[in-house]
CSV table of C-alpha atoms in Angstrom, one decimal:
chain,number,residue,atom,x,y,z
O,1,UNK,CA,16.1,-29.0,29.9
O,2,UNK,CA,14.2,-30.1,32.9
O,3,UNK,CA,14.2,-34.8,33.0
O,4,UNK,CA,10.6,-34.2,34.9
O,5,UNK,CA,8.0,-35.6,32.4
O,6,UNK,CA,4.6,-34.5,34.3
O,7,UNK,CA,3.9,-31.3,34.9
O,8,UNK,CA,2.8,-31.5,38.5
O,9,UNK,CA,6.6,-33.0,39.4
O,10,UNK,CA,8.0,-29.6,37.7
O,11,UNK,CA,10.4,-27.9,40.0
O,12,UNK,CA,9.4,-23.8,40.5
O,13,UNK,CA,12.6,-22.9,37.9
O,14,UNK,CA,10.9,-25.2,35.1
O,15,UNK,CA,7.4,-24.1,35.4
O,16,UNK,CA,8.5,-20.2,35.5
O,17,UNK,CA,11.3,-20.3,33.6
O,18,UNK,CA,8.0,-21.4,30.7
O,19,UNK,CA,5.8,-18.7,31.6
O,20,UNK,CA,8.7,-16.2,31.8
O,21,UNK,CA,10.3,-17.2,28.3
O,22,UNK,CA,8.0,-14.9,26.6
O,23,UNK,CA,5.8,-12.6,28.7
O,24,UNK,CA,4.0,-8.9,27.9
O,25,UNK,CA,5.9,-6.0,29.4
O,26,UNK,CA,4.9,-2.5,30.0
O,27,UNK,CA,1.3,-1.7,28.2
O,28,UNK,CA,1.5,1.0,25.6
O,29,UNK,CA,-1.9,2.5,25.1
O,30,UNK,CA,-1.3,6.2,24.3
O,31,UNK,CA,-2.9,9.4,26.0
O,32,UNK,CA,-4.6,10.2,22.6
O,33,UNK,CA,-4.8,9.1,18.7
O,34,UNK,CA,-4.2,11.2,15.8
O,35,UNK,CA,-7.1,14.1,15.1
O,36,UNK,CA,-8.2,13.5,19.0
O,37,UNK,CA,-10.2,10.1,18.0
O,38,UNK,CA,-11.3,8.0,20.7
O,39,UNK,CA,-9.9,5.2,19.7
O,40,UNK,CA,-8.4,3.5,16.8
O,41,UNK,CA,-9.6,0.8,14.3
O,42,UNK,CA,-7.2,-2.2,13.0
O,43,UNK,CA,-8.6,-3.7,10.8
O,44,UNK,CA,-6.7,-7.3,8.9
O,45,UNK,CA,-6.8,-10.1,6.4
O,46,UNK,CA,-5.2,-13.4,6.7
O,47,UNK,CA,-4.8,-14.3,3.4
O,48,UNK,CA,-4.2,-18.1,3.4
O,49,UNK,CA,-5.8,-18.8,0.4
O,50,UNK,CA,-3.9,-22.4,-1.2
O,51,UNK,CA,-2.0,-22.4,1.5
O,52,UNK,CA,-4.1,-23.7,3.9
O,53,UNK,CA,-4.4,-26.7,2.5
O,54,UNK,CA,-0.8,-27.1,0.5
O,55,UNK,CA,1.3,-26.5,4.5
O,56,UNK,CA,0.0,-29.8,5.3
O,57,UNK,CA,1.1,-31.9,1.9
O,58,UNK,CA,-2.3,-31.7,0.9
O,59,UNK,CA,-3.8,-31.4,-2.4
O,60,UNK,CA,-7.4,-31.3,-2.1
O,61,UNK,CA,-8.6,-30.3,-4.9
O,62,UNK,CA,-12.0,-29.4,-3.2
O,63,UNK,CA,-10.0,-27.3,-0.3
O,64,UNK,CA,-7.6,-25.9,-3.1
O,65,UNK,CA,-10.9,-24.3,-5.0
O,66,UNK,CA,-12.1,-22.8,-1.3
O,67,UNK,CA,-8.4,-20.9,-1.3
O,68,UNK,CA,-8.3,-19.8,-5.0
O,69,UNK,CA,-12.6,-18.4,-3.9
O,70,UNK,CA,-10.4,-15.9,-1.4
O,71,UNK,CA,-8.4,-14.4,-4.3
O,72,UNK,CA,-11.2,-14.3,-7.3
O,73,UNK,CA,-14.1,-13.3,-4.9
O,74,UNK,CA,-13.1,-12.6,-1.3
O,75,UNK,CA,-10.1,-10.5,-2.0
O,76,UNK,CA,-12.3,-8.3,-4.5
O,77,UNK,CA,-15.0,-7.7,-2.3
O,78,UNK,CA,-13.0,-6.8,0.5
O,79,UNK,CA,-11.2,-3.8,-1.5
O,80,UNK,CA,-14.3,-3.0,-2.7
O,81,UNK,CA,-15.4,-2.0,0.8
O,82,UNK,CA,-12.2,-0.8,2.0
O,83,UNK,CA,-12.2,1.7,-1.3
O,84,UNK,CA,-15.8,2.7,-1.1
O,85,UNK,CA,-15.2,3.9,3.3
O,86,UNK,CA,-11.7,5.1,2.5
O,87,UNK,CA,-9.8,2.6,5.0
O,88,UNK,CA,-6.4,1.4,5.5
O,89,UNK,CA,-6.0,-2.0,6.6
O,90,UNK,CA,-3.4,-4.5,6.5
O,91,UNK,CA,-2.8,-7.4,4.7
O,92,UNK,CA,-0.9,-10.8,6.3
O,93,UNK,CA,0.4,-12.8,3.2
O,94,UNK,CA,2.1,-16.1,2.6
O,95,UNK,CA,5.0,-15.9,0.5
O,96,UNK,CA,3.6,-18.5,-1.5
O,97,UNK,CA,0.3,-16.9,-2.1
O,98,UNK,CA,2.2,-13.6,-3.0
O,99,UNK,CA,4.2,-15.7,-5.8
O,100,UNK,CA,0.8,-17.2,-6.9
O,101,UNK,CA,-1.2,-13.8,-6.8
O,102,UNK,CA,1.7,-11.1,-7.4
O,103,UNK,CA,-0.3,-8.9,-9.0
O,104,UNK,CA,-2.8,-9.0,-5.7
O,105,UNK,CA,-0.2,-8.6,-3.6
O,106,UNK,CA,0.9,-5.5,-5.4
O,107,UNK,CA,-2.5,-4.1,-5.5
O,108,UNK,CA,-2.9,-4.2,-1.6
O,109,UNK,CA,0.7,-2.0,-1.7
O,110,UNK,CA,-0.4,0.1,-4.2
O,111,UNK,CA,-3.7,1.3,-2.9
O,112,UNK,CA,-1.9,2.2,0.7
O,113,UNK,CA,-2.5,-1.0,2.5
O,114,UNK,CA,0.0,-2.9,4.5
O,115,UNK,CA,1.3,-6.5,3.5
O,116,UNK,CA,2.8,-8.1,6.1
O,117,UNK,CA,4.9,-11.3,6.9
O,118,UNK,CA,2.2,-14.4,7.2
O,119,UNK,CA,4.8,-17.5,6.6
O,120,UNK,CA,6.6,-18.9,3.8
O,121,UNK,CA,3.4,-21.1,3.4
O,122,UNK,CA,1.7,-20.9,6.6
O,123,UNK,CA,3.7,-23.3,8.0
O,124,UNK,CA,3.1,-24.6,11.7
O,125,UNK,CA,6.2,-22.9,12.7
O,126,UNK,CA,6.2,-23.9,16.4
O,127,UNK,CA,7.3,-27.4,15.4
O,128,UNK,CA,10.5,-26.5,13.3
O,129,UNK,CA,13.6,-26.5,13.9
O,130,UNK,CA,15.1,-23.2,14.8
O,131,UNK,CA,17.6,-22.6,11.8
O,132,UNK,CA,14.6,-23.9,9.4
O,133,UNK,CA,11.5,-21.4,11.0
O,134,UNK,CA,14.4,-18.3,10.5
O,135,UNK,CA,15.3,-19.1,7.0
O,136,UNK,CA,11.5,-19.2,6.2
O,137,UNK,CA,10.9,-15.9,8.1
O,138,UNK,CA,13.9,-14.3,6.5
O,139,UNK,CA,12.9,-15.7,2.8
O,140,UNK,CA,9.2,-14.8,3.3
O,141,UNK,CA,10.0,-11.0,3.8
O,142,UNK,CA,12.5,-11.0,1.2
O,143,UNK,CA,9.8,-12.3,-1.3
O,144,UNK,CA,6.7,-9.8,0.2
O,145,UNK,CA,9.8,-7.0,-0.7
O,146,UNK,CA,10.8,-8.5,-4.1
O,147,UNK,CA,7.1,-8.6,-5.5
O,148,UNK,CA,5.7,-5.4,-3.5
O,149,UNK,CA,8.4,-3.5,-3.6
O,150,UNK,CA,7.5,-2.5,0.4
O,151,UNK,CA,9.8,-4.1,2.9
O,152,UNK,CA,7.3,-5.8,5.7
O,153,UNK,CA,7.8,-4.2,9.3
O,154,UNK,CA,5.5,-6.7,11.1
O,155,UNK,CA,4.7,-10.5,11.2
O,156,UNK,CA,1.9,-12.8,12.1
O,157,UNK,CA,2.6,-16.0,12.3
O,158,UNK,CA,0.3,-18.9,10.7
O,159,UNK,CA,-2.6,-19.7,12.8
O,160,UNK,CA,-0.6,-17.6,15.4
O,161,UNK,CA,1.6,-20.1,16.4
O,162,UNK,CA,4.8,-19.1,18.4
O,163,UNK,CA,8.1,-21.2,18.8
O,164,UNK,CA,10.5,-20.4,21.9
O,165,UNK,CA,12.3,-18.9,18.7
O,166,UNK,CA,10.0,-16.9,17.4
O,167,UNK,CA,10.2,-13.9,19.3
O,168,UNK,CA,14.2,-14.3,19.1
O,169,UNK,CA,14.6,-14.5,14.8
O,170,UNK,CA,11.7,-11.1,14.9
O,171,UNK,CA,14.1,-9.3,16.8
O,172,UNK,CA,17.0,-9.9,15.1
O,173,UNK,CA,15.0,-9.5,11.8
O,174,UNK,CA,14.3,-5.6,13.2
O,175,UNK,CA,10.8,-6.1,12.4
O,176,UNK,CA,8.6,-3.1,14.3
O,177,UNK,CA,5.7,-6.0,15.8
O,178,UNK,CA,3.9,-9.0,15.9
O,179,UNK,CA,0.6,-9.1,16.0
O,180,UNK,CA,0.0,-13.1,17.2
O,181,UNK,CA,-0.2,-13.1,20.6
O,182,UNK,CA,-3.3,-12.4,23.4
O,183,UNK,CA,-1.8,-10.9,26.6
O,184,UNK,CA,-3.6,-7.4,26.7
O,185,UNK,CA,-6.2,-5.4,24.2
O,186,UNK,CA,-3.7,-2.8,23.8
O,187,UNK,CA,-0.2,-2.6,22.3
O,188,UNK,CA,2.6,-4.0,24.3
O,189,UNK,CA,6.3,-4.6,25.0
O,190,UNK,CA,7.2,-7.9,24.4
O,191,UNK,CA,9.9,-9.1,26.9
O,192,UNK,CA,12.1,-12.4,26.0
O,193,UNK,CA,13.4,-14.3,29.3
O,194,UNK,CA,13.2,-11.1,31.1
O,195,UNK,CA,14.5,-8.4,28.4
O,196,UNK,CA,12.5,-6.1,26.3
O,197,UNK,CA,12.9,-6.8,22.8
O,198,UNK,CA,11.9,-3.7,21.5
O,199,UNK,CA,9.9,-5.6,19.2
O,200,UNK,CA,5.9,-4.6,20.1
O,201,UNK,CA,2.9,-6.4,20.2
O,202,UNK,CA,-0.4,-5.5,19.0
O,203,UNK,CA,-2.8,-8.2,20.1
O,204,UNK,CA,-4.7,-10.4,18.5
O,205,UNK,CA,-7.8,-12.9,19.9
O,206,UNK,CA,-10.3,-15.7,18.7
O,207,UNK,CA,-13.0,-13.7,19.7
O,208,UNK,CA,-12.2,-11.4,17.3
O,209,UNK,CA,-11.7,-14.0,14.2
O,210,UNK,CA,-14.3,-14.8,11.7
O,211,UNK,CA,-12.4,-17.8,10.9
O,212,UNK,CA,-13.8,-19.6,14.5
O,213,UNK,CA,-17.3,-19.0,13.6
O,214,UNK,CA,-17.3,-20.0,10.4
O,215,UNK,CA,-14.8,-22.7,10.0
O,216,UNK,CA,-16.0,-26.1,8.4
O,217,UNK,CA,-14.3,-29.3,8.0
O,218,UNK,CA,-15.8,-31.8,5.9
O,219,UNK,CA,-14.3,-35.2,7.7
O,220,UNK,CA,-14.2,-34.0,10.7
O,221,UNK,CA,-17.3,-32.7,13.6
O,222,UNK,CA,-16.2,-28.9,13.0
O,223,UNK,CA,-19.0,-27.4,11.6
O,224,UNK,CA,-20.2,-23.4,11.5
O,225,UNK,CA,-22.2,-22.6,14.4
O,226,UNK,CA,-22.6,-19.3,14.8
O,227,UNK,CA,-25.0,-17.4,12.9
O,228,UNK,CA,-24.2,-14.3,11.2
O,229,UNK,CA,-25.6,-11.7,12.7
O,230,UNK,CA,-24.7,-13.0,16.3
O,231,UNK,CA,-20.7,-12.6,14.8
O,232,UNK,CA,-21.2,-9.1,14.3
O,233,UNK,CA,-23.3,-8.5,17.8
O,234,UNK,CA,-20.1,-9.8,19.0
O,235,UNK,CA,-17.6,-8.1,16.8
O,236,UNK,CA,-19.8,-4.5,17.8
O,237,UNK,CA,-19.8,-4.9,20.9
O,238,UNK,CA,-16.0,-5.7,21.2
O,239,UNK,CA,-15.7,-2.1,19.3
O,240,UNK,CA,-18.1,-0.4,21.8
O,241,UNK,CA,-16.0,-1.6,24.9
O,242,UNK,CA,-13.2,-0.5,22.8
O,243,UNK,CA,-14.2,3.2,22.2
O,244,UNK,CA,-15.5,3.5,25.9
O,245,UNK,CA,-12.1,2.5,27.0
O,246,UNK,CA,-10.2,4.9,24.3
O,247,UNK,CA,-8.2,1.9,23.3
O,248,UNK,CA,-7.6,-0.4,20.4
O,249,UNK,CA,-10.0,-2.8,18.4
O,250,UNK,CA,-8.4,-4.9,16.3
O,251,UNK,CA,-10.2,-7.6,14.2
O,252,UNK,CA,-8.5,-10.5,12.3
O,253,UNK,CA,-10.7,-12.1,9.1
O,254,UNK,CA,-9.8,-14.0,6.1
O,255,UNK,CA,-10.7,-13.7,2.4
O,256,UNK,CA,-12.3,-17.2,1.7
O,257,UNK,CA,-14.3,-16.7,5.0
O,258,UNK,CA,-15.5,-13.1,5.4
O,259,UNK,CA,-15.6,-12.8,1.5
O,260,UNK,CA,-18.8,-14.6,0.9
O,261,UNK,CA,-22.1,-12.7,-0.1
O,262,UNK,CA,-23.9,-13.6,3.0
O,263,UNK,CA,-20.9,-12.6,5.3
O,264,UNK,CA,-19.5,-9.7,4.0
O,265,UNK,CA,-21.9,-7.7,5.4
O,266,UNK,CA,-20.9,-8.2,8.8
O,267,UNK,CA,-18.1,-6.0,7.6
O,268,UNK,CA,-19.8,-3.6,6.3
O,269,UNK,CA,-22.6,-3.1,8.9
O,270,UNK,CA,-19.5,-2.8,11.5
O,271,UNK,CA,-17.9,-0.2,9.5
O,272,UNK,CA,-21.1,1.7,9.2
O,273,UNK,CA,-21.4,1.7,13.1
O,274,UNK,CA,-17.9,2.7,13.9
O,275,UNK,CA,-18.1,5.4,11.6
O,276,UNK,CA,-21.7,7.1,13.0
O,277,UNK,CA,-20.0,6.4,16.2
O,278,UNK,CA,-17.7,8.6,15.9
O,279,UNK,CA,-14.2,9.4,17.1
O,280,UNK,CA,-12.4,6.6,15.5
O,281,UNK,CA,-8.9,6.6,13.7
O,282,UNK,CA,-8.3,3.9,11.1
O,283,UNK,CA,-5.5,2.4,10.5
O,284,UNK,CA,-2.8,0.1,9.9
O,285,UNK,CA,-1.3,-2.5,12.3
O,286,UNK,CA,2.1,-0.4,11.7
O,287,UNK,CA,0.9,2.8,11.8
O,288,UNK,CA,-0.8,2.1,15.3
O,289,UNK,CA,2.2,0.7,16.5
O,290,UNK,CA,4.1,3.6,15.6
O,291,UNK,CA,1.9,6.0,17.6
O,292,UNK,CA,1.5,4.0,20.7
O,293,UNK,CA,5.0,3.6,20.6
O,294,UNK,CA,5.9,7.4,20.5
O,295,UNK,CA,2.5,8.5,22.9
O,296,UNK,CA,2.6,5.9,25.1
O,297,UNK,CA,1.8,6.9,29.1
């Protein structure tokens, strides 16, 4: 551990031995997608509910009602949509909220959506301690497993954070991907200190969040400042640039967030535009990691 305490006195080894710890590998965008699409379409839900509030200590009763909105109303509305276009999509749970919800949690399962690993309770992870953040990864999929009876093959971490263990306890886990980190639009290798892990990345970015458009906090000066229809302007024309490329769009939202009556039509309206596109392949996050894996160049 480097005794320099400003980064400008940082010898070469400390400051690339930081940017090398974890670092994208080979890009794995394959020649084609299933039925000769153009491009495929993952779509995801963070689904924080409680938890956002309980990973801190909290008990805001106020903050507590937004999270239990996601479950009675956002959840419901989203599965709604997702039944009535015929579209898998996949589902990043808490172990927590699984407990609270089980029944939820088995429904996204059970209607041939992915749940994958979000956190024991969407815990900041990047300030653990190493034995503590592996234990909580290892119980979180053990719990997803126990209540959905499907074994998780991927992880996101809470508020896509990343400790210089992270990458380490998801490899040795055998889990397929991540899906937290921003290096490329398409899927990647993720290397640790110089090695392929064999673990793969399939990006995520803020851009494509509703949760940074929308947030609010009541104490503080974070406010929503983007209107609605400006979100999905953005959110098409990410998808546009996508299908011209033949790659990947991916798009991250949330329950209490995108599940409001005024919002979910962003959804909606995207979905409607992908599909008179044309030439798109929905699907999971696993399932697209699977093919680019396989078909990549």
């Amino acid at each position: 551990m480097s005794t320099e305490t400003n980064p400008w006195e940082w010898s070469e080894d400390t400051w690339r031995g930081r940017v090398n710890h974890v670092r994208a590998g080979r890009a794995l965008r394959p020649e084609s997608w299933p039925g000769g699409a153009r491009c495929a379409v993952a779509l995801s839900f963070d689904v924080d509910h409680e938890t956002n509030e309980l990973r801190d200590g909290a008990q805001s009763i106020g903050r507590l009602s937004q999270g239990q909105y996601g479950n009675r109303q956002g959840v419901p509305r989203i599965m709604d949509l997702l039944r009535r276009h015929d579209i898998p999509a996949s589902f990043y749970v808490p172990a927590v909220v699984a407990m609270l919800y089980p029944e939820e949690a088995r429904a996204f399962v059970a209607e041939g959506h992915e749940v994958g690993i979000h956190g024991w309770i969407h815990e900041r992870n990047s300030v653990l301690p190493e034995p503590v953040e592996r234990d909580l990864q290892m119980r979180s999929a053990d719990a997803l497993e126990k209540i959905t009876g499907a074994r998780p093959v991927g992880i996101r971490t809470p508020s896509w954070d990343f400790s210089d263990a992270t990458l380490a306890i998801t490899r040795d886990m055998g889990l397929l991907y991540d899906s937290s980190l921003m290096a490329d639009v398409d899927c990647y290798e993720l290397h640790l200190a110089g090695e392929n892990t064999g673990v793969v990345e399939l990006p995520v970015e803020w851009i494509r969040d509703d949760a940074v458009y929308f947030n609010m906090a009541r104490f503080a000066a974070l406010r929503p400042y983007t209107p609605p229809e400006a979100v999905f302007d953005i959110f098409r024309r990410e998808f546009d640039a996508a299908w011209a490329e033949g790659g990947l769009f991916q798009l991250t939202m949330h329950p209490h967030v995108t599940g409001y009556r005024s919002r979910i039509w962003i959804l909606e309206a995207l979905v409607e535009h992908i599909r008179a596109k044309g030439g798109a392949w929905f699907a999971t996050h696993a399932d697209i990691v699977r093919h680019a894996k396989a078909h990549a160049d």
